[in-house]
Amino acid sequence: MRLLATLLFISSFAVCAESSNPCQDMEQFFPYKAGIQAQQDERHEEAFDIFCQLSFKGDYRAQFQMAQYFAVGVTDYIEADPVFAVLWADLANSRKKSVKRQRFIDTTKATLTDEQHKMFITLLPRFLQGVPTGQRIDMQFEPLDLNKLYQEYQKAREPQEYTGSRIKRDKPPINVNSINY
């Protein structure tokens, strides 16, 4: 049971947001859809841990899910914390704008006390600086090497020897002269 998860998050950002990841260690990678499935199956502790891992890797969808979890809390796991709800939602909305996220930010900010608002203003720059955002972690692709791709294309377009029935129709054979009558 982690009732003090909020304190863990605050202390982690007080030290250094980049080097410490306050999420519970998971043995393997779980994609965003696994977190959604855990939510639908009412396994909120597991979903929170999946979204936490993805959030610190920069998945903006998981960051918004973290905001929603911090808005209401998870019974016997994490307490509701509107400051972290707004921080996560603001982070998720910083690069990929959404009306739904902005509405959530506005309504949650309206419930903050003056002290909570000051804490939000203090933590926001560290949050924005220390945690990446704007990515979809389960949809990462290998970067293309365009030079290599172009070389392969050029090699495929080089003239080939044509013999017999293997004559390609897009290019005339090199060893045959055309005869005009």
CSV table of C-alpha atoms in Angstrom, one decimal:
chain,number,residue,atom,x,y,z
A,1,MET,CA,0.0,0.0,0.0
A,2,ARG,CA,1.3,3.4,-1.0
A,3,LEU,CA,-0.7,6.0,0.8
A,4,LEU,CA,2.2,8.4,0.7
A,5,ALA,CA,2.8,8.3,-3.0
A,6,THR,CA,2.1,12.0,-3.2
A,7,LEU,CA,5.0,12.7,-0.8
A,8,LEU,CA,7.2,10.4,-2.9
A,9,PHE,CA,6.4,12.5,-6.0
A,10,ILE,CA,7.0,15.8,-4.3
A,11,SER,CA,10.3,14.6,-2.9
A,12,SER,CA,11.4,13.2,-6.2
A,13,PHE,CA,10.9,16.6,-7.9
A,14,ALA,CA,12.5,18.4,-5.1
A,15,VAL,CA,15.7,16.4,-5.7
A,16,CYS,CA,15.8,16.2,-9.4
A,17,ALA,CA,13.0,15.3,-11.8
A,18,GLU,CA,15.3,13.9,-14.5
A,19,SER,CA,17.2,11.3,-12.5
A,20,SER,CA,14.6,9.9,-10.2
A,21,ASN,CA,11.5,8.0,-11.3
A,22,PRO,CA,9.1,7.6,-8.4
A,23,CYS,CA,7.1,4.9,-10.2
A,24,GLN,CA,7.0,1.4,-8.9
A,25,ASP,CA,9.5,-0.8,-10.8
A,26,MET,CA,7.9,-3.0,-13.4
A,27,GLU,CA,9.7,-6.1,-14.8
A,28,GLN,CA,8.6,-5.5,-18.4
A,29,PHE,CA,7.3,-2.8,-20.7
A,30,PHE,CA,3.5,-2.4,-20.9
A,31,PRO,CA,1.9,-0.3,-23.7
A,32,TYR,CA,-0.7,2.3,-23.1
A,33,LYS,CA,-3.5,0.0,-24.1
A,34,ALA,CA,-2.5,-2.4,-21.3
A,35,GLY,CA,-3.1,0.4,-18.9
A,36,ILE,CA,-6.5,1.1,-20.4
A,37,GLN,CA,-7.4,-2.5,-20.2
A,38,ALA,CA,-6.4,-2.6,-16.5
A,39,GLN,CA,-8.6,0.4,-15.9
A,40,GLN,CA,-11.6,-1.3,-17.6
A,41,ASP,CA,-11.0,-4.4,-15.5
A,42,GLU,CA,-11.0,-2.2,-12.3
A,43,ARG,CA,-7.3,-2.9,-11.6
A,44,HIS,CA,-6.5,0.7,-10.9
A,45,GLU,CA,-3.3,0.1,-9.0
A,46,GLU,CA,-1.8,-1.8,-11.9
A,47,ALA,CA,-3.1,0.8,-14.4
A,48,PHE,CA,-1.6,3.6,-12.3
A,49,ASP,CA,1.8,1.9,-12.4
A,50,ILE,CA,1.6,1.4,-16.1
A,51,PHE,CA,0.6,5.0,-16.7
A,52,CYS,CA,3.3,6.2,-14.3
A,53,GLN,CA,6.1,4.4,-16.2
A,54,LEU,CA,4.8,5.7,-19.6
A,55,SER,CA,4.4,9.2,-18.2
A,56,PHE,CA,8.0,9.5,-17.2
A,57,LYS,CA,9.0,8.3,-20.7
A,58,GLY,CA,7.0,11.1,-22.3
A,59,ASP,CA,3.6,9.6,-23.3
A,60,TYR,CA,1.1,12.5,-23.2
A,61,ARG,CA,-1.9,10.2,-23.0
A,62,ALA,CA,-0.5,8.4,-19.9
A,63,GLN,CA,0.3,11.8,-18.4
A,64,PHE,CA,-3.4,12.8,-18.7
A,65,GLN,CA,-4.4,9.5,-17.2
A,66,MET,CA,-2.1,10.3,-14.2
A,67,ALA,CA,-3.8,13.7,-13.9
A,68,GLN,CA,-7.2,11.9,-13.7
A,69,TYR,CA,-5.9,9.5,-11.1
A,70,PHE,CA,-4.5,12.3,-9.0
A,71,ALA,CA,-7.8,14.2,-9.3
A,72,VAL,CA,-9.8,11.4,-7.6
A,73,GLY,CA,-7.1,9.1,-6.0
A,74,VAL,CA,-7.1,5.4,-5.8
A,75,THR,CA,-8.5,3.8,-2.6
A,76,ASP,CA,-5.7,2.5,-0.4
A,77,TYR,CA,-3.0,3.3,-3.0
A,78,ILE,CA,-2.7,7.1,-3.7
A,79,GLU,CA,-4.5,10.0,-2.3
A,80,ALA,CA,-6.2,12.7,-4.4
A,81,ASP,CA,-3.9,15.6,-5.0
A,82,PRO,CA,-5.3,18.4,-7.2
A,83,VAL,CA,-1.9,20.1,-7.5
A,84,PHE,CA,-0.4,17.0,-9.2
A,85,ALA,CA,-3.6,16.5,-11.2
A,86,VAL,CA,-3.2,20.0,-12.7
A,87,LEU,CA,0.6,19.5,-13.1
A,88,TRP,CA,0.2,16.2,-15.1
A,89,ALA,CA,-2.7,17.6,-17.2
A,90,ASP,CA,-0.8,20.8,-17.9
A,91,LEU,CA,2.3,18.7,-19.0
A,92,ALA,CA,0.2,16.5,-21.2
A,93,ASN,CA,-1.4,19.5,-22.8
A,94,SER,CA,1.8,21.5,-23.2
A,95,ARG,CA,2.7,20.0,-26.6
A,96,LYS,CA,-0.4,18.2,-27.8
A,97,LYS,CA,-3.3,20.6,-27.2
A,98,SER,CA,-6.7,19.3,-26.4
A,99,VAL,CA,-10.0,20.9,-25.5
A,100,LYS,CA,-10.8,18.0,-23.1
A,101,ARG,CA,-7.5,18.4,-21.3
A,102,GLN,CA,-7.8,22.2,-21.2
A,103,ARG,CA,-11.3,21.9,-19.7
A,104,PHE,CA,-9.9,19.5,-17.1
A,105,ILE,CA,-7.1,21.9,-16.2
A,106,ASP,CA,-9.5,24.9,-15.9
A,107,THR,CA,-12.0,23.1,-13.7
A,108,THR,CA,-9.3,21.5,-11.4
A,109,LYS,CA,-7.4,24.8,-11.1
A,110,ALA,CA,-10.6,26.5,-10.0
A,111,THR,CA,-10.7,24.1,-7.0
A,112,LEU,CA,-7.1,24.9,-5.8
A,113,THR,CA,-6.6,26.9,-2.7
A,114,ASP,CA,-4.1,29.8,-2.7
A,115,GLU,CA,-1.4,27.6,-1.0
A,116,GLN,CA,-2.0,24.8,-3.6
A,117,HIS,CA,-1.8,27.4,-6.4
A,118,LYS,CA,1.5,28.7,-5.2
A,119,MET,CA,2.8,25.1,-5.0
A,120,PHE,CA,1.6,24.5,-8.6
A,121,ILE,CA,3.4,27.7,-9.8
A,122,THR,CA,6.6,26.5,-7.9
A,123,LEU,CA,6.6,23.0,-9.3
A,124,LEU,CA,5.4,23.7,-12.9
A,125,PRO,CA,8.8,24.8,-14.3
A,126,ARG,CA,10.6,21.7,-12.8
A,127,PHE,CA,7.9,19.5,-14.1
A,128,LEU,CA,8.0,20.9,-17.6
A,129,GLN,CA,11.8,20.8,-17.7
A,130,GLY,CA,12.3,17.4,-16.1
A,131,VAL,CA,9.7,15.2,-17.7
A,132,PRO,CA,9.4,14.8,-21.5
A,133,THR,CA,6.1,14.9,-23.2
A,134,GLY,CA,4.4,14.9,-26.6
A,135,GLN,CA,5.1,11.3,-27.6
A,136,ARG,CA,3.2,8.1,-28.0
A,137,ILE,CA,5.5,5.5,-26.5
A,138,ASP,CA,3.8,2.4,-27.9
A,139,MET,CA,4.0,3.8,-31.4
A,140,GLN,CA,7.7,4.5,-31.8
A,141,PHE,CA,9.3,3.6,-35.1
A,142,GLU,CA,12.9,3.2,-36.2
A,143,PRO,CA,14.2,6.3,-37.9
A,144,LEU,CA,14.7,5.9,-41.6
A,145,ASP,CA,18.2,6.3,-43.1
A,146,LEU,CA,17.2,8.2,-46.2
A,147,ASN,CA,20.7,8.0,-47.8
A,148,LYS,CA,20.6,4.2,-47.5
A,149,LEU,CA,17.1,4.0,-48.8
A,150,TYR,CA,18.0,6.2,-51.8
A,151,GLN,CA,21.0,4.1,-52.6
A,152,GLU,CA,18.9,1.0,-52.6
A,153,TYR,CA,16.4,2.7,-54.9
A,154,GLN,CA,19.2,3.8,-57.3
A,155,LYS,CA,20.6,0.3,-57.3
A,156,ALA,CA,17.2,-1.2,-58.2
A,157,ARG,CA,16.9,1.3,-61.1
A,158,GLU,CA,20.3,0.4,-62.7
A,159,PRO,CA,20.2,-1.3,-66.1
A,160,GLN,CA,20.1,-5.0,-66.0
A,161,GLU,CA,21.0,-7.6,-68.6
A,162,TYR,CA,17.9,-8.7,-70.5
A,163,THR,CA,17.8,-12.2,-72.0
A,164,GLY,CA,15.0,-14.0,-73.7
A,165,SER,CA,11.6,-13.9,-72.0
A,166,ARG,CA,12.9,-11.9,-69.0
A,167,ILE,CA,12.7,-8.6,-71.0
A,168,LYS,CA,11.1,-6.0,-68.8
A,169,ARG,CA,8.6,-3.8,-70.6
A,170,ASP,CA,9.4,-0.5,-69.0
A,171,LYS,CA,12.9,-0.4,-70.6
A,172,PRO,CA,14.0,-1.7,-74.0
A,173,PRO,CA,16.9,-4.1,-74.0
A,174,ILE,CA,20.3,-2.4,-74.2
A,175,ASN,CA,21.9,-4.9,-76.7
A,176,VAL,CA,19.1,-4.6,-79.3
A,177,ASN,CA,19.0,-1.7,-81.8
A,178,SER,CA,15.6,-0.4,-82.8
A,179,ILE,CA,14.9,-0.7,-86.5
A,180,ASN,CA,12.8,1.8,-88.3
A,181,TYR,CA,11.2,1.0,-91.7
